[in-house]
Short mmCIF file of C-alpha atoms in Angstrom, two decimals:
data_model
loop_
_atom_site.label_atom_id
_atom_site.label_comp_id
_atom_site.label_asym_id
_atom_site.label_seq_id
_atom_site.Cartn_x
_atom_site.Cartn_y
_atom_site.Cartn_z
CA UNK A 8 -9.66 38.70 32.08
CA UNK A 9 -12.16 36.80 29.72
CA UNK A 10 -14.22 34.02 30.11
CA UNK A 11 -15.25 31.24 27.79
CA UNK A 12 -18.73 29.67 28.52
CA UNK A 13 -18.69 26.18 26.32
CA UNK A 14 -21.17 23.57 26.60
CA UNK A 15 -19.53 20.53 28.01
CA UNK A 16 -18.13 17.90 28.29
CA UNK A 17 -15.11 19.98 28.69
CA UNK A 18 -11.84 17.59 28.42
CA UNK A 19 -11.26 17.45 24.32
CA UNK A 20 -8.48 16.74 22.34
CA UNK A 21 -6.30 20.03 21.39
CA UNK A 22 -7.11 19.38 17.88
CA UNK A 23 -7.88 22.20 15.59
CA UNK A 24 -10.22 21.25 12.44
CA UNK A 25 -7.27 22.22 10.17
CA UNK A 26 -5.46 19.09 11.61
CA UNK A 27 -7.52 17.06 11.69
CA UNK A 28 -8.48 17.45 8.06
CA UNK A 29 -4.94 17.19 7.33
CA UNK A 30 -4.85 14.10 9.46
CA UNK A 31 -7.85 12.66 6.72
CA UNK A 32 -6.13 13.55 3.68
CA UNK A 33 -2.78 12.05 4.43
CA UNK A 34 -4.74 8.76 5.13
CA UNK A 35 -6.00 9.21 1.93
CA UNK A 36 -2.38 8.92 -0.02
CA UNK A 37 -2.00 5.20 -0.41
CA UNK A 38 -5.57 4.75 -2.03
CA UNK A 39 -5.52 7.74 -4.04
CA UNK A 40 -1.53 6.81 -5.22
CA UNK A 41 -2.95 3.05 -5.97
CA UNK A 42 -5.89 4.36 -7.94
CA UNK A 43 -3.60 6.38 -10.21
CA UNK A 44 -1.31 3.40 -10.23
CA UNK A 45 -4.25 1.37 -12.03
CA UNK A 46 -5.95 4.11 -13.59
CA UNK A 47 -4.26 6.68 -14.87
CA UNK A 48 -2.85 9.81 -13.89
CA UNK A 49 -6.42 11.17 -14.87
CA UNK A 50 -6.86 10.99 -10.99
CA UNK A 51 -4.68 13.93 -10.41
CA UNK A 52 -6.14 16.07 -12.70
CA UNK A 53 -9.60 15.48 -11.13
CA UNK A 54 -7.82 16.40 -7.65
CA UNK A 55 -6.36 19.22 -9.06
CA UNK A 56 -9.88 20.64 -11.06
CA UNK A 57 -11.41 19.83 -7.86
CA UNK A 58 -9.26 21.32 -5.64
CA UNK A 59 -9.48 24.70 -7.97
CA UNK A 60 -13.37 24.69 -8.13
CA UNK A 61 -13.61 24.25 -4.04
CA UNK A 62 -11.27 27.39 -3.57
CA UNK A 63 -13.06 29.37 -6.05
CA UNK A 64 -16.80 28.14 -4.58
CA UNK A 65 -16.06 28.36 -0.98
CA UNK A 66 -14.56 31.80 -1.23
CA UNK A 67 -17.85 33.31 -3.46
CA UNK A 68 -20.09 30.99 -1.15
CA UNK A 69 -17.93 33.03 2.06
CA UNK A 70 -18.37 36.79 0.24
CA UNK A 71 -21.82 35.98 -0.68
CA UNK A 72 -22.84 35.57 2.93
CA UNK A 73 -20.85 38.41 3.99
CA UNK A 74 -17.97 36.10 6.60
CA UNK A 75 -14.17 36.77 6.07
CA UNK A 76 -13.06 34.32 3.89
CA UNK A 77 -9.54 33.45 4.99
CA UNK A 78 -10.83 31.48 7.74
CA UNK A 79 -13.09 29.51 5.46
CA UNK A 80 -9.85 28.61 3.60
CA UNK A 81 -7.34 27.79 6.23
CA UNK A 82 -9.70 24.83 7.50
CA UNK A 83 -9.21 22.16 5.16
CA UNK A 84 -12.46 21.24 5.51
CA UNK A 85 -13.20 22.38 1.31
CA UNK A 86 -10.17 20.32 0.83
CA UNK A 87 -11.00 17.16 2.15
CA UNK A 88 -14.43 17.76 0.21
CA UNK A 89 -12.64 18.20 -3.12
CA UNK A 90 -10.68 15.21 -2.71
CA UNK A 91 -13.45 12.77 -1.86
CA UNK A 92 -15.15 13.81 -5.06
CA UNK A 93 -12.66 13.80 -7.42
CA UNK A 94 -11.41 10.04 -6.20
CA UNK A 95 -14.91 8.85 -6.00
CA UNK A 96 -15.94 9.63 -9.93
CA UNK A 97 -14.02 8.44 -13.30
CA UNK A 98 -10.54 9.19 -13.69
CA UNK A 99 -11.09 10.24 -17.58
CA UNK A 100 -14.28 11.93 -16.89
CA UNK A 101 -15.21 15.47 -18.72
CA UNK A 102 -13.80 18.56 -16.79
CA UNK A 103 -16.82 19.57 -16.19
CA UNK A 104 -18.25 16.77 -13.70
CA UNK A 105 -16.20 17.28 -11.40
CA UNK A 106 -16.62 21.37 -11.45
CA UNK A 107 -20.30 21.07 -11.20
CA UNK A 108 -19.85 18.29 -8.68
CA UNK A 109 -17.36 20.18 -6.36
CA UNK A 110 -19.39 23.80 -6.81
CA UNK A 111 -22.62 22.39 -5.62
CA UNK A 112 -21.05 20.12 -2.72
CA UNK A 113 -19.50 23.85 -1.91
CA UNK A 114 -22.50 26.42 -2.12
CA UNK A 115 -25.19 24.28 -1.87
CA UNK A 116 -24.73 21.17 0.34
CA UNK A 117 -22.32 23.17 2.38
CA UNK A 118 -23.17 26.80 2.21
CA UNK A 119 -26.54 27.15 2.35
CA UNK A 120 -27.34 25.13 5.80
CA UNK A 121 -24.84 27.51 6.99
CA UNK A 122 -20.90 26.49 6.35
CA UNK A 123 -18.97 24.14 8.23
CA UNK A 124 -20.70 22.20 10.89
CA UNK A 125 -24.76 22.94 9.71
CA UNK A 126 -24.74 21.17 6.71
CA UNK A 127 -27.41 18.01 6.80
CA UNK A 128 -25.92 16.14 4.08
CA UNK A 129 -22.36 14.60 3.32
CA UNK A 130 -21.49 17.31 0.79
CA UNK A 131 -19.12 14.68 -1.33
CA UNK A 132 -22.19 12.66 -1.21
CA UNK A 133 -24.82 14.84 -2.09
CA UNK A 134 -22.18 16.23 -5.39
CA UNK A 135 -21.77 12.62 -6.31
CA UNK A 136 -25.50 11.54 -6.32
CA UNK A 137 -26.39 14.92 -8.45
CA UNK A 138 -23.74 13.88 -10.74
CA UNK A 139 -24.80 10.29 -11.18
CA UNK A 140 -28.45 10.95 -11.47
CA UNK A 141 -27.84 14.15 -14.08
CA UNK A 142 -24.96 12.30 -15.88
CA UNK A 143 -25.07 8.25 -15.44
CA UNK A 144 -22.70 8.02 -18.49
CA UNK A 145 -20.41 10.14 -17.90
CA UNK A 146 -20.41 8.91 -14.28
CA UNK A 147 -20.32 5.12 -14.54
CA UNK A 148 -17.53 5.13 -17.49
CA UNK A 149 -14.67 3.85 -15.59
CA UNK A 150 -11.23 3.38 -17.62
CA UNK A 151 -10.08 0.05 -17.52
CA UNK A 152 -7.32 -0.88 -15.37
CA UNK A 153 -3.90 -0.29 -17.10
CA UNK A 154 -2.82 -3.74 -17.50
CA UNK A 155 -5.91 -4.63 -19.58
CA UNK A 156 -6.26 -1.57 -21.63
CA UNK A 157 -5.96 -2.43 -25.40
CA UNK A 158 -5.14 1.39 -25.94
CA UNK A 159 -2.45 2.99 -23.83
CA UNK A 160 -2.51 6.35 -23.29
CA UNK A 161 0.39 9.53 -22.07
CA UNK A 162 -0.30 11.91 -20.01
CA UNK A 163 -1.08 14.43 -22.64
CA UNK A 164 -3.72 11.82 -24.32
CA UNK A 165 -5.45 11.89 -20.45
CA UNK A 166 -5.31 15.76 -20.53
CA UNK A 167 -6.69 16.13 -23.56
CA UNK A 168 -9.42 13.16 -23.06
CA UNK A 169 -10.88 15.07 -20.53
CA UNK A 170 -10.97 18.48 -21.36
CA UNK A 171 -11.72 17.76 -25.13
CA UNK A 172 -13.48 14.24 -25.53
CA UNK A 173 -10.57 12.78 -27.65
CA UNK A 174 -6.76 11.73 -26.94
CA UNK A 175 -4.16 12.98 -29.43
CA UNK A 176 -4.44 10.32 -31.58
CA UNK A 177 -8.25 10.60 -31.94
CA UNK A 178 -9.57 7.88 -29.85
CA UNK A 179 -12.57 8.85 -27.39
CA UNK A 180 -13.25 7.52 -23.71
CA UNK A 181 -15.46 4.36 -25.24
CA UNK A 182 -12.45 2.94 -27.27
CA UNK A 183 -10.06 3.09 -24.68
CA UNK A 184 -12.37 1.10 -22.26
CA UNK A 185 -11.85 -1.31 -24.69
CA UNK A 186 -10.13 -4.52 -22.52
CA UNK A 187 -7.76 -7.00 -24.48
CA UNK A 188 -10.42 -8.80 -25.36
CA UNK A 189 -11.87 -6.02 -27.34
CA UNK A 190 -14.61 -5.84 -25.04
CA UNK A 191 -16.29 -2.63 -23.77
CA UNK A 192 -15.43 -3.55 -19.49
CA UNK A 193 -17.40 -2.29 -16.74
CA UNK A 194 -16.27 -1.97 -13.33
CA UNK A 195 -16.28 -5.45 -11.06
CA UNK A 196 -19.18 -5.10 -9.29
CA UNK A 197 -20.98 -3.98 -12.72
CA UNK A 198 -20.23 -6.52 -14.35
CA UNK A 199 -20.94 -8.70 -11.96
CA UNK A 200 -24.53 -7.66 -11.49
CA UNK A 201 -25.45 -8.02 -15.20
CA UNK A 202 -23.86 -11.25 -15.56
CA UNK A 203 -26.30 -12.60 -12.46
CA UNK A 204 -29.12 -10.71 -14.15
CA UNK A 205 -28.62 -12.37 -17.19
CA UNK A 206 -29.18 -16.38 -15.24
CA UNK A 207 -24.90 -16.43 -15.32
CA UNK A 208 -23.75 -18.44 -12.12
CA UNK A 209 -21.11 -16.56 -9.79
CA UNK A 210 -18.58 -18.65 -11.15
CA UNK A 211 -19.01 -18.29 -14.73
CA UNK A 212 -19.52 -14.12 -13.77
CA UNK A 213 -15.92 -14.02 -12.58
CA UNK A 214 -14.14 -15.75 -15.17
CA UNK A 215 -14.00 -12.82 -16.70
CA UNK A 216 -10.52 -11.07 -16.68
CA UNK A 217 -11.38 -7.84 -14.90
CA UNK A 218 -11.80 -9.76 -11.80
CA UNK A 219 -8.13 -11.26 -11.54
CA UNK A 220 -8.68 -13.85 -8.74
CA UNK A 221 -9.48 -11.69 -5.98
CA UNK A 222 -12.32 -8.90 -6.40
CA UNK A 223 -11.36 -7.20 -9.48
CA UNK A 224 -7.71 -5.68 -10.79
CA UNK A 225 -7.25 -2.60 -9.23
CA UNK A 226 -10.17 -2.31 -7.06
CA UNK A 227 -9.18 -4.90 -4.18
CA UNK A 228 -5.37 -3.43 -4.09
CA UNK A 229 -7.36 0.17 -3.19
CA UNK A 230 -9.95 -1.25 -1.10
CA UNK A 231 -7.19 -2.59 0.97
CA UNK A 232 -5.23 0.86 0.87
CA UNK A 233 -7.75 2.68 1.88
CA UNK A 234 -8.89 0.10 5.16
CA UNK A 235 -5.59 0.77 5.89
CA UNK A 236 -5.52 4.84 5.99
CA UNK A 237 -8.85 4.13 7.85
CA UNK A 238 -6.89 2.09 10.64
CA UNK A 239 -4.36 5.10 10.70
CA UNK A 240 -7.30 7.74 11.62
CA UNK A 241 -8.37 5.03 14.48
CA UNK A 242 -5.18 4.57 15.78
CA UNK A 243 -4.96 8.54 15.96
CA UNK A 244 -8.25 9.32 17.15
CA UNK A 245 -9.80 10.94 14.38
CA UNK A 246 -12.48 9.00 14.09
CA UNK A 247 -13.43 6.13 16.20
CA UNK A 248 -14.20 2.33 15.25
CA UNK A 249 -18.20 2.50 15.73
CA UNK A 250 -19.24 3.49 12.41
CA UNK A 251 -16.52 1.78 9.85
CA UNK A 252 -17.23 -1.52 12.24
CA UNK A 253 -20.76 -0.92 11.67
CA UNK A 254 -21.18 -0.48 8.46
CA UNK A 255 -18.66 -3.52 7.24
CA UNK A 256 -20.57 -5.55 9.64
CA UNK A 257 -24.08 -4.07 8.20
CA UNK A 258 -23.08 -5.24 5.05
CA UNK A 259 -20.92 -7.84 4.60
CA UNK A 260 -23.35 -10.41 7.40
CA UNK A 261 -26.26 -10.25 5.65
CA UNK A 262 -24.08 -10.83 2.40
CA UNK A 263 -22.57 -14.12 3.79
CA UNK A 264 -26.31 -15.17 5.13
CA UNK A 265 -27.40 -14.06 1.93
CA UNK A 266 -24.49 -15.85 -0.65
CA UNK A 267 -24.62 -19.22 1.83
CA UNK A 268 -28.71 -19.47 0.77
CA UNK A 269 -27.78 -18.02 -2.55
CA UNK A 270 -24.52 -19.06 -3.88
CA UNK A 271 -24.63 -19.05 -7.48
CA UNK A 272 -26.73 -15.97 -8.17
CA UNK A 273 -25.56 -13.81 -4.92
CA UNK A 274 -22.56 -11.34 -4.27
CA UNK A 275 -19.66 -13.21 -2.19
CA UNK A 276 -18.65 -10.51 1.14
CA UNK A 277 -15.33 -10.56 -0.28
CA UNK A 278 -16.27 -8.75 -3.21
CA UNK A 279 -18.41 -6.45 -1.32
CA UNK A 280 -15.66 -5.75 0.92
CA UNK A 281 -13.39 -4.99 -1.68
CA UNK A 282 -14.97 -4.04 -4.34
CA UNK A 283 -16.33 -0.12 -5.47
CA UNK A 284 -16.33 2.56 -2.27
CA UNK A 285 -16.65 -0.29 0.60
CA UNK A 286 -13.54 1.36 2.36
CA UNK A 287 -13.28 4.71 1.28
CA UNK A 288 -17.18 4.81 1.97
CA UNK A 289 -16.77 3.23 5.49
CA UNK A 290 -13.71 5.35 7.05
CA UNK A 291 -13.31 8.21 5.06
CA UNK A 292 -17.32 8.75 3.92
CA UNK A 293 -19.49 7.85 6.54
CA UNK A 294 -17.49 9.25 9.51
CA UNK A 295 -17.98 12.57 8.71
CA UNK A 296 -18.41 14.24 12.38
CA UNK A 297 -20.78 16.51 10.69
CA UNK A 298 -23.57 14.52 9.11
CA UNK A 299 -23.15 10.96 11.65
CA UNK A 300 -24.73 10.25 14.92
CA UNK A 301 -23.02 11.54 18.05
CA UNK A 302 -23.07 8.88 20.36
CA UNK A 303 -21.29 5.77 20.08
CA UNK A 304 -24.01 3.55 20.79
CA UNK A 305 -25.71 6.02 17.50
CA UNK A 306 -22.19 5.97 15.59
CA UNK A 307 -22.88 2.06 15.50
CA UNK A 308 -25.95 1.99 14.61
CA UNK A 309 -25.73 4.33 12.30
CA UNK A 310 -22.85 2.36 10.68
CA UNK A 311 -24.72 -1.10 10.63
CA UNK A 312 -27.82 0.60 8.55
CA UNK A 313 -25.43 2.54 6.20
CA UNK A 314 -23.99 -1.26 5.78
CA UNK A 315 -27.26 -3.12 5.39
CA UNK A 316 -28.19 -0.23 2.85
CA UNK A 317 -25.34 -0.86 0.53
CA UNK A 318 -26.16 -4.51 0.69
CA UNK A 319 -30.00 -4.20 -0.32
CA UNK A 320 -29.19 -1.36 -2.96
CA UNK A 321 -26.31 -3.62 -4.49
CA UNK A 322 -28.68 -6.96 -4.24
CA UNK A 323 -31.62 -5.21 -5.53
CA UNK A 324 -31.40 -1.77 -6.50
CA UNK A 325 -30.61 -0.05 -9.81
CA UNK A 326 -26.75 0.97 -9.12
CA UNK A 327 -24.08 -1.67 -8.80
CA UNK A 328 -22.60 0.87 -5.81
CA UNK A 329 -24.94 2.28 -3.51
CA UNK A 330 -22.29 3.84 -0.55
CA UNK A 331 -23.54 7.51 -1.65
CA UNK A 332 -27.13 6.76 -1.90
CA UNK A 333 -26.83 4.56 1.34
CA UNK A 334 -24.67 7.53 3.16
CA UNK A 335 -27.04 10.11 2.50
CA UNK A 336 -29.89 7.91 3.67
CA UNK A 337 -28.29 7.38 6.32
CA UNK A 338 -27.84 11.34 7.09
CA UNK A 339 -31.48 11.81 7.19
CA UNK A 340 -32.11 9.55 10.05
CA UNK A 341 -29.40 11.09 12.10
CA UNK A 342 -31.55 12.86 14.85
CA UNK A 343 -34.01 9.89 14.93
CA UNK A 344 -30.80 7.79 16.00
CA UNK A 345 -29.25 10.73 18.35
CA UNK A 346 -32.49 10.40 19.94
CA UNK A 347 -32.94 7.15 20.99
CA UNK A 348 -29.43 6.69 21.56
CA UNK A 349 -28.25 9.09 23.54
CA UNK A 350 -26.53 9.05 26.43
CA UNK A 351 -28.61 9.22 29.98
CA UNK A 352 -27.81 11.87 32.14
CA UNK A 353 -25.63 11.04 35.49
CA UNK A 354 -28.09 10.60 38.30
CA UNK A 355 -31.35 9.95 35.77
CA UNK A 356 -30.89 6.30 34.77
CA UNK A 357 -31.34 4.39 37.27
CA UNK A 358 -34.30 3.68 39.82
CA UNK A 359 -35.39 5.85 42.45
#
């Protein structure tokens, strides 16, 4: 007979990591279906270069350090990696991003503290913010959504957009961003930004067609799909309430305090809700088990600071979306929070 000596508690969930990483990726259907709904069928060959790249990087990162790498594999954990990357960058962006993205999110984030469960860093995270700060054109060219593209493109034009620079026909990634109006179109919260920088009032900033009544064509309808795969991994236990309801409370309070003082030069809540990574960022990003605080009391405020983050890099920073630079910011002050928040031991809390 063998015994298994495990540091408690001892009463867990008979999840393996494989299912639960399934669990995350099937939440992440609607949003990632949506996206290619509004933005091409690009998305699906980022998955799939992504997907590719993390097999290929977590298997050399596994021989490298000597481990068998079927295990490494079978976890999902690459996966779920892969796929936050690839939905989180341009859908027509240059093979290449998302390789270089995915590898070093693999060896380096991942790997090199150790494999699954050492790393310090979101690894998604950490890929996107080398990618951004080594490539901010590649990385902020968004396509525009399908129903205001002036150029429509097949699946073969996407194909070869990406892997060549030009679609069949000879057009390149800066003429099909081209809008209706003939006008080069940034992503909502972009645009938004440099119209208040340039003494535009809110109103007059989103009279412009991208933003469709609500908080910009495309980007609300995903927002909202991906809050909802969130609500799917609460109501199954994957990840618990504390850190999505921290963060959207982190942000979008001092927005409203914020736009009521401010309301012709300031970002309404609603569009930071539902605009850029808000959702994705707050129940598929910043719950990693891995990189977040422990506790629950931590989970929260770790959530609220991840929030307030986004809002002061958004208000005032140089990028119009700040949920990787906020999530990774948010990673270093992990054991600082774990600290203070933990729980007290049974017996050692109370008076004497």
């Amino acid at each position: 007979m063998t015994f298994k000596i495990a540091a408690s508690p001892h009463a867990h969930q008979r999840r393996t990591t494989q299912q639960v990483m399934r669990w995350v990726y099937v939440a992440l259907i609607p949003g990632v279906l949506l996206q290619t709904y509004f933005f091409g069928v690009g998305v699906y060959i980022q998955l799939a270069l992504a997907l590719l790249t993390a097999w290929v990087a977590e298997g050399l990162a596994m021989r490298l350090r000597g481990r068998p790498i079927g295990h490494a594999w079978q976890d999902h954990t690459a996966i779920v990696t892969a796929v936050l990357l690839a939905i989180s960058i341009p859908a027509l962006a240059p093979w290449w991003i998302i390789v270089i993205g995915t590898a070093f999110s693999i060896i380096v984030v991942k790997h090199v503290y150790g494999g699954v469960g050492q790393n310090l860093f979101n690894p998604a995270m950490a890929g996107y913010v080398l990618l951004l700060v080594s490539f901010p054109v590649q990385m902020t060219s968004w396509p525009v959504p399908n129903e205001l593209a002036q150029l429509q493109v097949t699946i073969s034009d996407t194909a070869q957009l990406i892997f060549s620079g030009f679609t069949n026909s000879g057009y390149n990634l800066e003429q099909l961003r081209m809008g209706v109006d003939g006008v080069t179109m940034a992503t909502p919260l972009d645009s938004l930004r440099n119209d208040l920088n340039h003494q535009l009032t809110l109103t007059e900033a989103l009279n412009k067609p991208i933003f469709g009544g609500l908080a910009g064509i495309g980007w609300a309808w995903i927002n909202i799909a991906f809050l909802l795969g969130g609500l799917v991994l609460i109501k199954q236990k994957i990840i618990s309430w504390h850190i999505p309801g921290g963060m959207l409370v982190g942000l979008l309070v001092p927005a409203a305090v914020y736009w009521m003082f401010n309301p012709d030069q300031a970002i309404t809540p609603m569009l930071h809700a539902l605009s850029g990574a808000t959702m994705l960022g707050a129940f598929f990003i910043a719950t990693d088990p891995v990189t977040a605080a422990t506790s629950n009391k931590g989970r929260w405020v770790f959530g609220l600071f991840i929030g307030f983050l986004v809002f002061v890099i958004r208000t005032w920073g140089g990028y119009p979306d700040a949920v990787a630079f906020a999530v990774l910011l948010a990673n270093m002050t992990v054991p600082v929070i774990d600290k203070y928040t933990q729980p007290v031991a049974y017996g050692h809390g109370g008076r004497s």
